[in-house]
Each structure stands twice: as C-alpha cells, then as structure tokens.
Amino acid sequence: MTWPPLREELRGLAPYGAPQLSLEQAPVQLNVNENPYPPSAACVADIARAAGEAAAGLNRYPDREFVELRAALAAYLGQDGGRDLTPAHVWAANGSNEVMLQLLQAFGGPGRVALSFAPTYSMYPEYARDTLTEWVVGHREEDFTLDLDHARDLVLERRPSVVLLPSPNNPTGTALPPEAVGLLCEAAGDGLVVVDEAYGEFRRAGTPSALELLPDHHNLVVTRTMSKAFALAGARLGYLAADPAICDAIRVVRLPYHLSAVTQATALSALRHTDELLAQVDELRAERDRTVAWLREQGLTVADSDANFALFGTFDDRHAVWQALVDRGVLIRETGPSGWLRVSMGTPAEMGQFRTALTEVMKEMS
Ligand SMILES: *Cc1c(COP(=O)(O)O)cnc(C)c1O
C-alpha cells in the first residue's frame, strides 16, 4: 500500500478551496462571497465581552444542545418568513457546510443517493463522497433555472434520500420559485429536500424564502448561514430549520459538543445586533443590481442574481482574464461553466476598482 494509507478514491485529490492571496498580492478581494463590511464596533465589543465570559468557563464542556442559540436563531427566522419555529425546529453547526455534511451522514450513506443540478456548489459532491453516498447530478437550463420536468423525472427515477438545492444557487445566483420547491418535495416522497439559502437574505424583492413552505412539507430542510449576510464568516456558524424529527436524527451523528462555548457566545452576541449586521445587505443588493447592469452594458452575458455576487462571461480564455485582474490587484473567482467568472459584491470603492480593471483588461484583449 502507498503511504499514507488514504482511501483509494481520495488519492491525488486536492482539498477544496479558492486561491487565498494576501491583501498585498490582491488588495481587492471579491472571490469568496464574503460581506465586505466588518461587524460594527458595538457588535465587536459585545462579542468580545461574551467570549470573555465564555472563556471563564472553558474548563467545562459547552451546552451540547445549545438551546439558547437555537431559540435566538428560531426568532430570527421568524422575521424572515419562518412560521411557528421553536428551538426544536432548529439545528446549528460550524458553518452550514458542517450542517450539510451532518445531513448526509444521517440521511445519506452506502446504497443511497444525493442529487443536485449543475452548475451548482462544488462542495456538494464532496459531502457525498465523504459519506459514501452516490452522487447524481442533473442539469440546468441555459439561463441556469431548473427544468422542472427534468428535475421531477430525475427525482422519481433515482429516488434520492437527499436533494441539495441552493437558492440562490452558487455560482449562478439563480433563486428557485416556491412552486419548484413544492413540486420537488412532493416528488421526493420521504427523501429530504434541502434548500440551501446561504444567500437567502440577498434575494430580490418578491422572491420568497423556502422558510414559508416549511409547514407544508415534512421533508423540507432550509439551511442558512451567518457567513454571508451576517458578515460573520470567521465565526463559522451555519444552521437549518426543519421538522423536529430531522433535527433529532442529526443529533445521532453530530460529534459531542461540536459547537464550542465561544462559538455559541459569539453567535448569540451577533444575533443581538441583527439589524446592524443586516443593514449593509440592502446596499449590497443595490450594488449587485448596479454591477449586473454595468456588466451587461459592457456587452457581457450576466446571469440574473438574487445573491451577493454575479456570474458573467463568456470569455474564450477566462483564466487569462482572471490573471490579468489579479495583476491589477483584483481577485475574483474562476468558477462555473467554462468561460464564466464570478465576482462578489464589495464596497463601492472596491467595485470601482473592479470596473476600472475589467475595462482595461477587456480593452487589452479585444
Ligand atoms: C458560502 C456558502 C455556504 C456557507 O458556508 P458556511 O460553511 O456556512 O460558511 C453554503 N452554501 C453555499 C452554496 C455557499 O456558497
């Protein structure tokens, strides 16, 4: 056997992750859909105080059921379309990535299928691989919306135990209409339909959250994160809302005390500053709409976006465009179908630098 004795199917694979360049190499970082606005001074002070209090008790394990945090998350979701959610309807982990891995650990596994529709979030096949779940992927329309007949047929044919549907989708920004969620929940039977709303707070006016559909479908799971709209990517806190039986089942596979006392205290403090943290979301949504319009004025094709990023193209050599932008200090993401690039929304100044750099690069390459 070769050393180290890694699982056969993992040999030679690279760990997931976008290139992380230093601020010196790329002062304008628009590549991982972070919120460009740091938490306010008041929020930082509150987090520091709460983390300090938690530190005084770090000789003890944290609350394994994190009931206070689940109650605060349930209350927040109640402001954004959730109805009658209690702590028992909510589960959390270290980022929604961990929440989704736990879902696959509990509901996937050998002999079971997880399904999504490409292009979509590139972590999904990794959760499947890591839990020995078969990965099945359908396709999206040219404009990245779902072909509902194809989607339903594939669900009925492959009977997935978990369907992963980001809304808005990453990297395209495409939101799912509620009819699509309802239809797929029906088709999935007792399989779970996970609507990954990592970017839910950025959705355009008139786009409802799948949270509103929870009372109608026992198999619907809606995941959220504090990493994007809440400007808390560094804290690692993701969560879900679902039927309490689903939360209960996840408890079987979670590691003991997976959510540290410091993480719980940090998230609780941040939730006390919800209005402040979300204040920049409207600005970022406006920046998104301006950026999409500007890119289209440049003659580029841009996917409609309900998220804090835009997917645009197409370029014969997207890597050359990406590199030329990096050379000008602007880091975006080379992702999605070939020829496309994705830019996250930054501050107005950062977006100005992005526009200047892209204009130069396109002129140079034409
Ligand atoms: C960023 C993102 C997440 C959130 O990841 P965290 O682990 O919560 O930071 C989840 N789903 C998608 C599609 C994302 O792009």
Short mmCIF file of C-alpha atoms and ligand atoms in Angstrom, two decimals:
data_model
loop_
_atom_site.label_atom_id
_atom_site.label_comp_id
_atom_site.label_asym_id
_atom_site.label_seq_id
_atom_site.Cartn_x
_atom_site.Cartn_y
_atom_site.Cartn_z
CA MET A 1 0.00 0.00 0.00
CA THR A 2 1.19 3.52 -0.73
CA TRP A 3 1.85 5.91 2.12
CA PRO A 4 -0.17 7.43 3.71
CA PRO A 5 -2.91 4.76 3.50
CA LEU A 6 -5.54 7.13 2.16
CA ARG A 7 -8.83 5.77 0.82
CA GLU A 8 -8.27 4.72 -2.79
CA GLU A 9 -10.79 7.18 -4.23
CA LEU A 10 -9.22 10.13 -2.37
CA ARG A 11 -5.70 9.63 -3.74
CA GLY A 12 -4.37 12.58 -5.66
CA LEU A 13 -7.34 14.82 -4.89
CA ALA A 14 -6.74 18.46 -3.98
CA PRO A 15 -8.51 19.94 -0.95
CA TYR A 16 -11.39 22.27 -1.82
CA GLY A 17 -10.73 25.99 -1.74
CA ALA A 18 -10.34 29.13 -3.78
CA PRO A 19 -6.83 30.58 -4.06
CA GLN A 20 -6.22 32.68 -0.90
CA LEU A 21 -3.96 35.60 -1.82
CA SER A 22 -2.66 38.11 0.73
CA LEU A 23 -4.04 41.64 0.80
CA GLU A 24 -0.67 42.77 -0.56
CA GLN A 25 -0.98 40.48 -3.56
CA ALA A 26 -4.63 41.38 -4.14
CA PRO A 27 -5.99 44.35 -2.17
CA VAL A 28 -9.47 43.96 -3.72
CA GLN A 29 -10.82 40.56 -2.65
CA LEU A 30 -14.06 39.68 -4.38
CA ASN A 31 -13.70 35.93 -4.65
CA VAL A 32 -15.49 34.06 -1.84
CA ASN A 33 -18.76 35.97 -1.44
CA GLU A 34 -17.82 37.41 1.94
CA ASN A 35 -19.51 40.52 3.27
CA PRO A 36 -17.03 43.38 2.73
CA TYR A 37 -18.25 45.28 5.81
CA PRO A 38 -16.76 44.18 9.14
CA PRO A 39 -19.06 43.99 12.19
CA SER A 40 -19.64 47.36 13.88
CA ALA A 41 -17.56 48.47 16.88
CA ALA A 42 -20.57 47.90 19.17
CA CYS A 43 -21.02 44.37 17.87
CA VAL A 44 -17.30 43.62 18.18
CA ALA A 45 -17.34 44.86 21.79
CA ASP A 46 -20.37 42.71 22.60
CA ILE A 47 -18.75 39.62 21.06
CA ALA A 48 -15.52 40.27 22.98
CA ARG A 49 -17.40 40.61 26.26
CA ALA A 50 -19.46 37.45 25.65
CA ALA A 51 -16.41 35.46 24.52
CA GLY A 52 -14.62 36.64 27.67
CA GLU A 53 -17.43 35.37 29.85
CA ALA A 54 -17.43 32.06 28.00
CA ALA A 55 -13.65 31.85 28.48
CA ALA A 56 -14.10 31.87 32.26
CA GLY A 57 -15.99 28.58 31.96
CA LEU A 58 -13.86 26.84 29.35
CA ASN A 59 -12.85 24.07 31.78
CA ARG A 60 -16.38 22.72 31.22
CA TYR A 61 -17.88 21.32 28.00
CA PRO A 62 -20.43 23.62 26.35
CA ASP A 63 -24.21 23.13 26.26
CA ARG A 64 -24.49 20.17 23.88
CA GLU A 65 -27.98 21.17 22.80
CA PHE A 66 -27.22 24.95 22.57
CA VAL A 67 -30.86 25.69 23.38
CA GLU A 68 -30.40 29.42 23.89
CA LEU A 69 -28.78 29.80 20.48
CA ARG A 70 -31.43 27.65 18.79
CA ALA A 71 -34.13 29.86 20.31
CA ALA A 72 -32.39 33.02 19.07
CA LEU A 73 -31.99 31.55 15.58
CA ALA A 74 -35.66 30.46 15.53
CA ALA A 75 -36.68 34.00 16.50
CA TYR A 76 -34.54 35.49 13.73
CA LEU A 77 -36.01 33.11 11.11
CA GLY A 78 -39.46 34.16 12.29
CA GLN A 79 -38.64 37.65 10.99
CA ASP A 80 -37.72 36.30 7.56
CA GLY A 81 -40.61 34.05 6.58
CA GLY A 82 -40.43 31.22 9.16
CA ARG A 83 -43.67 30.40 10.99
CA ASP A 84 -44.06 28.87 14.46
CA LEU A 85 -40.43 27.79 14.66
CA THR A 86 -39.25 26.57 18.06
CA PRO A 87 -35.72 25.60 19.21
CA ALA A 88 -36.66 22.00 18.32
CA HIS A 89 -37.03 23.04 14.65
CA VAL A 90 -33.51 24.48 14.52
CA TRP A 91 -30.08 22.88 14.36
CA ALA A 92 -26.65 24.53 14.04
CA ALA A 93 -23.03 23.60 13.41
CA ASN A 94 -19.68 25.10 12.45
CA GLY A 95 -20.82 26.65 9.17
CA SER A 96 -23.67 25.38 7.02
CA ASN A 97 -21.07 23.21 5.34
CA GLU A 98 -20.94 21.16 8.54
CA VAL A 99 -24.74 21.18 8.78
CA MET A 100 -24.97 19.71 5.28
CA LEU A 101 -22.25 17.14 5.94
CA GLN A 102 -24.22 16.06 9.04
CA LEU A 103 -27.36 15.77 6.90
CA LEU A 104 -25.53 13.43 4.53
CA GLN A 105 -24.02 11.48 7.46
CA ALA A 106 -27.51 10.94 8.86
CA PHE A 107 -29.56 10.55 5.68
CA GLY A 108 -27.05 9.50 3.01
CA GLY A 109 -24.61 6.60 3.05
CA PRO A 110 -23.90 3.46 1.02
CA GLY A 111 -26.81 2.43 -1.21
CA ARG A 112 -28.32 5.90 -1.02
CA VAL A 113 -28.33 8.77 -3.49
CA ALA A 114 -27.78 12.52 -3.13
CA LEU A 115 -28.85 14.66 -6.05
CA SER A 116 -28.42 18.19 -7.35
CA PHE A 117 -28.46 20.12 -10.63
CA ALA A 118 -25.30 21.57 -12.22
CA PRO A 119 -23.79 24.06 -12.34
CA THR A 120 -24.02 24.29 -8.57
CA TYR A 121 -21.99 24.48 -5.35
CA SER A 122 -18.84 22.44 -5.75
CA MET A 123 -18.84 21.22 -2.12
CA TYR A 124 -21.98 19.08 -2.59
CA PRO A 125 -20.23 16.19 -4.37
CA GLU A 126 -17.61 16.24 -1.61
CA TYR A 127 -20.20 15.66 1.13
CA ALA A 128 -21.49 12.74 -0.92
CA ARG A 129 -18.00 11.32 -1.49
CA ASP A 130 -17.07 11.67 2.18
CA THR A 131 -20.21 9.85 3.35
CA LEU A 132 -20.06 7.14 0.65
CA THR A 133 -23.31 8.40 -0.82
CA GLU A 134 -23.86 8.02 -4.56
CA TRP A 135 -23.77 11.44 -6.25
CA VAL A 136 -26.23 12.09 -9.07
CA VAL A 137 -26.31 15.37 -10.91
CA GLY A 138 -28.93 16.65 -13.32
CA HIS A 139 -28.62 19.73 -15.50
CA ARG A 140 -29.99 23.26 -15.52
CA GLU A 141 -31.37 25.28 -18.42
CA GLU A 142 -29.11 27.62 -20.37
CA ASP A 143 -30.20 30.53 -18.14
CA PHE A 144 -29.43 28.34 -15.06
CA THR A 145 -33.05 27.93 -13.97
CA LEU A 146 -34.32 24.42 -13.25
CA ASP A 147 -36.11 22.44 -15.94
CA LEU A 148 -38.89 21.24 -13.64
CA ASP A 149 -39.93 18.26 -15.77
CA HIS A 150 -36.34 17.03 -15.94
CA ALA A 151 -35.84 17.68 -12.21
CA ARG A 152 -39.01 15.82 -11.20
CA ASP A 153 -38.28 12.91 -13.55
CA LEU A 154 -34.77 12.52 -12.18
CA VAL A 155 -36.04 12.58 -8.58
CA LEU A 156 -38.71 9.97 -9.41
CA GLU A 157 -36.19 7.80 -11.26
CA ARG A 158 -33.28 7.91 -8.79
CA ARG A 159 -35.24 8.26 -5.51
CA PRO A 160 -32.56 10.34 -3.72
CA SER A 161 -32.58 10.37 0.06
CA VAL A 162 -31.24 13.94 -0.11
CA VAL A 163 -31.78 16.58 -2.80
CA LEU A 164 -29.49 19.61 -2.46
CA LEU A 165 -30.90 22.79 -3.98
CA PRO A 166 -29.20 26.11 -3.33
CA SER A 167 -31.49 29.11 -3.64
CA PRO A 168 -30.00 31.45 -4.71
CA ASN A 169 -27.71 28.99 -6.46
CA ASN A 170 -23.94 29.34 -6.25
CA PRO A 171 -22.21 30.21 -8.59
CA THR A 172 -25.08 31.42 -10.78
CA GLY A 173 -27.21 33.49 -8.32
CA THR A 174 -30.43 31.84 -9.51
CA ALA A 175 -33.29 31.65 -6.99
CA LEU A 176 -35.84 28.83 -7.02
CA PRO A 177 -39.51 29.70 -7.30
CA PRO A 178 -41.62 28.27 -4.42
CA GLU A 179 -43.57 26.13 -6.93
CA ALA A 180 -40.34 24.32 -7.78
CA VAL A 181 -39.58 23.61 -4.13
CA GLY A 182 -43.12 22.34 -3.53
CA LEU A 183 -43.07 20.13 -6.60
CA LEU A 184 -39.72 18.57 -5.70
CA CYS A 185 -40.77 18.00 -2.08
CA GLU A 186 -43.80 16.09 -3.39
CA ALA A 187 -41.71 14.10 -5.87
CA ALA A 188 -39.07 13.24 -3.24
CA GLY A 189 -41.59 11.39 -1.04
CA ASP A 190 -39.71 10.66 2.17
CA GLY A 191 -36.40 11.89 0.77
CA LEU A 192 -35.18 15.22 2.13
CA VAL A 193 -35.19 18.35 0.01
CA VAL A 194 -32.52 20.69 1.35
CA VAL A 195 -32.89 24.28 0.16
CA ASP A 196 -29.53 25.89 0.85
CA GLU A 197 -30.32 29.57 1.47
CA ALA A 198 -26.75 30.66 2.26
CA TYR A 199 -27.53 33.83 0.30
CA GLY A 200 -31.23 33.99 1.21
CA GLU A 201 -31.07 37.46 2.75
CA PHE A 202 -29.82 38.93 -0.55
CA ARG A 203 -32.83 37.77 -2.58
CA ARG A 204 -34.63 40.41 -4.64
CA ALA A 205 -37.94 41.86 -3.51
CA GLY A 206 -40.76 39.49 -4.38
CA THR A 207 -38.62 36.34 -4.15
CA PRO A 208 -39.99 34.38 -1.17
CA SER A 209 -37.87 32.23 1.17
CA ALA A 210 -38.46 28.48 1.28
CA LEU A 211 -38.94 29.01 5.03
CA GLU A 212 -42.54 29.91 4.19
CA LEU A 213 -43.11 26.39 2.84
CA LEU A 214 -41.84 24.51 5.92
CA PRO A 215 -45.30 23.95 7.43
CA ASP A 216 -46.47 22.32 4.16
CA HIS A 217 -43.68 19.76 3.69
CA HIS A 218 -42.36 17.41 6.38
CA ASN A 219 -39.31 16.60 4.22
CA LEU A 220 -38.18 20.19 3.57
CA VAL A 221 -34.97 21.46 5.18
CA VAL A 222 -33.88 25.09 4.84
CA THR A 223 -30.24 25.86 5.65
CA ARG A 224 -28.85 29.31 6.39
CA THR A 225 -25.50 30.72 7.45
CA MET A 226 -24.11 33.68 9.34
CA SER A 227 -21.14 33.72 6.93
CA LYS A 228 -22.58 35.94 4.22
CA ALA A 229 -25.36 38.43 5.06
CA PHE A 230 -24.38 38.48 8.76
CA ALA A 231 -20.75 39.33 7.98
CA LEU A 232 -19.55 36.54 10.27
CA ALA A 233 -17.68 34.12 8.02
CA GLY A 234 -14.82 33.91 10.50
CA ALA A 235 -17.05 32.71 13.34
CA ARG A 236 -18.27 29.57 11.49
CA LEU A 237 -21.95 29.33 12.29
CA GLY A 238 -24.48 27.70 9.98
CA TYR A 239 -27.93 26.37 10.82
CA LEU A 240 -31.10 24.80 9.50
CA ALA A 241 -34.82 24.82 10.09
CA ALA A 242 -36.81 21.62 9.60
CA ASP A 243 -39.24 19.20 11.17
CA PRO A 244 -38.02 18.46 14.75
CA ALA A 245 -37.70 14.76 13.83
CA ILE A 246 -34.97 15.73 11.33
CA CYS A 247 -33.05 17.79 13.93
CA ASP A 248 -33.37 14.92 16.35
CA ALA A 249 -31.94 12.46 13.85
CA ILE A 250 -28.89 14.67 13.22
CA ARG A 251 -28.09 14.53 16.94
CA VAL A 252 -27.18 10.86 16.44
CA VAL A 253 -24.27 11.68 14.08
CA ARG A 254 -23.01 15.00 15.43
CA LEU A 255 -19.77 14.91 17.38
CA PRO A 256 -20.20 15.51 21.11
CA TYR A 257 -20.04 19.23 21.97
CA HIS A 258 -19.39 20.15 18.34
CA LEU A 259 -20.36 23.80 18.89
CA SER A 260 -17.84 25.45 21.21
CA ALA A 261 -18.92 27.73 24.06
CA VAL A 262 -17.04 30.57 22.35
CA THR A 263 -18.87 29.98 19.07
CA GLN A 264 -22.24 29.88 20.82
CA ALA A 265 -21.49 33.09 22.71
CA THR A 266 -20.24 34.80 19.54
CA ALA A 267 -23.31 33.85 17.53
CA LEU A 268 -25.68 34.92 20.32
CA SER A 269 -23.96 38.30 20.56
CA ALA A 270 -24.08 38.79 16.80
CA LEU A 271 -27.80 37.93 16.76
CA ARG A 272 -28.41 40.72 19.27
CA HIS A 273 -27.00 43.03 16.57
CA THR A 274 -29.04 41.57 13.73
CA ASP A 275 -30.42 44.89 12.47
CA GLU A 276 -26.99 46.46 12.42
CA LEU A 277 -25.30 43.49 10.76
CA LEU A 278 -28.01 43.23 8.11
CA ALA A 279 -28.02 46.99 7.50
CA GLN A 280 -25.46 46.61 4.71
CA VAL A 281 -27.46 43.90 2.95
CA ASP A 282 -29.66 46.44 1.15
CA GLU A 283 -26.57 48.32 0.00
CA LEU A 284 -25.01 45.11 -1.30
CA ARG A 285 -28.23 44.19 -3.12
CA ALA A 286 -28.22 47.61 -4.80
CA GLU A 287 -24.53 47.19 -5.66
CA ARG A 288 -25.38 43.79 -7.16
CA ASP A 289 -28.09 45.26 -9.37
CA ARG A 290 -25.77 48.09 -10.47
CA THR A 291 -22.95 45.65 -11.21
CA VAL A 292 -25.17 43.31 -13.23
CA ALA A 293 -26.42 46.29 -15.28
CA TRP A 294 -22.89 47.64 -15.79
CA LEU A 295 -21.53 44.25 -16.93
CA ARG A 296 -24.40 43.98 -19.42
CA GLU A 297 -23.57 47.46 -20.74
CA GLN A 298 -20.09 46.15 -21.48
CA GLY A 299 -21.69 43.61 -23.81
CA LEU A 300 -21.19 40.70 -21.41
CA THR A 301 -23.71 37.99 -20.58
CA VAL A 302 -24.70 38.04 -16.90
CA ALA A 303 -26.88 35.55 -15.04
CA ASP A 304 -29.81 37.09 -13.12
CA SER A 305 -28.70 37.18 -9.50
CA ASP A 306 -30.54 37.05 -6.16
CA ALA A 307 -27.23 36.73 -4.31
CA ASN A 308 -24.28 38.96 -3.38
CA PHE A 309 -22.33 38.00 -6.50
CA ALA A 310 -22.69 37.98 -10.25
CA LEU A 311 -21.65 35.33 -12.78
CA PHE A 312 -20.59 36.84 -16.06
CA GLY A 313 -18.90 35.92 -19.32
CA THR A 314 -18.24 34.43 -21.55
CA PHE A 315 -14.54 34.58 -22.30
CA ASP A 316 -12.54 32.36 -24.65
CA ASP A 317 -9.76 32.31 -22.07
CA ARG A 318 -11.28 33.11 -18.69
CA HIS A 319 -8.10 32.21 -16.87
CA ALA A 320 -6.24 34.95 -18.76
CA VAL A 321 -8.92 37.47 -17.73
CA TRP A 322 -8.80 36.27 -14.11
CA GLN A 323 -4.98 36.54 -14.08
CA ALA A 324 -4.97 39.99 -15.69
CA LEU A 325 -7.37 41.16 -12.96
CA VAL A 326 -5.14 39.67 -10.25
CA ASP A 327 -2.21 41.51 -11.83
CA ARG A 328 -4.22 44.70 -11.22
CA GLY A 329 -4.87 43.74 -7.59
CA VAL A 330 -8.43 42.46 -8.08
CA LEU A 331 -9.14 38.85 -7.05
CA ILE A 332 -12.36 37.29 -8.38
CA ARG A 333 -13.31 33.62 -8.81
CA GLU A 334 -12.72 31.32 -11.70
CA THR A 335 -15.72 29.06 -11.29
CA GLY A 336 -18.88 27.89 -13.01
CA PRO A 337 -19.21 26.58 -16.55
CA SER A 338 -16.21 27.19 -18.80
CA GLY A 339 -15.88 30.78 -19.96
CA TRP A 340 -17.62 32.31 -16.92
CA LEU A 341 -16.24 34.27 -13.98
CA ARG A 342 -17.85 35.20 -10.67
CA VAL A 343 -17.43 38.47 -8.81
CA SER A 344 -18.59 39.02 -5.20
CA MET A 345 -20.04 42.38 -4.21
CA GLY A 346 -17.58 44.61 -2.34
CA THR A 347 -17.70 48.17 -1.12
CA PRO A 348 -18.44 50.91 -3.71
CA ALA A 349 -14.70 51.72 -3.82
CA GLU A 350 -13.77 48.07 -4.42
CA MET A 351 -16.40 47.75 -7.15
CA GLY A 352 -15.00 50.87 -8.77
CA GLN A 353 -11.55 49.25 -8.85
CA PHE A 354 -13.08 46.11 -10.30
CA ARG A 355 -14.82 48.06 -13.07
CA THR A 356 -11.67 50.01 -13.93
CA ALA A 357 -9.55 46.86 -14.01
CA LEU A 358 -12.04 44.87 -16.10
CA THR A 359 -12.43 47.74 -18.58
CA GLU A 360 -8.66 47.82 -19.07
CA VAL A 361 -8.40 44.07 -19.40
CA MET A 362 -11.20 43.84 -21.94
CA LYS A 363 -9.71 46.67 -23.99
CA GLU A 364 -6.32 44.99 -23.93
CA MET A 365 -7.74 41.66 -25.02
CA SER A 366 -10.04 42.87 -27.79
C1 LIG B 1 -20.94 30.14 1.27
C2 LIG B 1 -21.90 29.01 1.06
C3 LIG B 1 -22.35 28.27 2.14
C4 LIG B 1 -21.97 28.65 3.55
O1 LIG B 1 -20.89 28.06 4.03
P1 LIG B 1 -20.53 28.19 5.60
O2 LIG B 1 -19.97 26.87 5.89
O3 LIG B 1 -21.80 28.46 6.33
O4 LIG B 1 -19.58 29.32 5.68
C5 LIG B 1 -23.27 27.27 1.93
N1 LIG B 1 -23.75 27.01 0.70
C6 LIG B 1 -23.34 27.70 -0.37
C7 LIG B 1 -23.93 27.39 -1.69
C8 LIG B 1 -22.39 28.70 -0.22
O5 LIG B 1 -21.96 29.37 -1.30
#
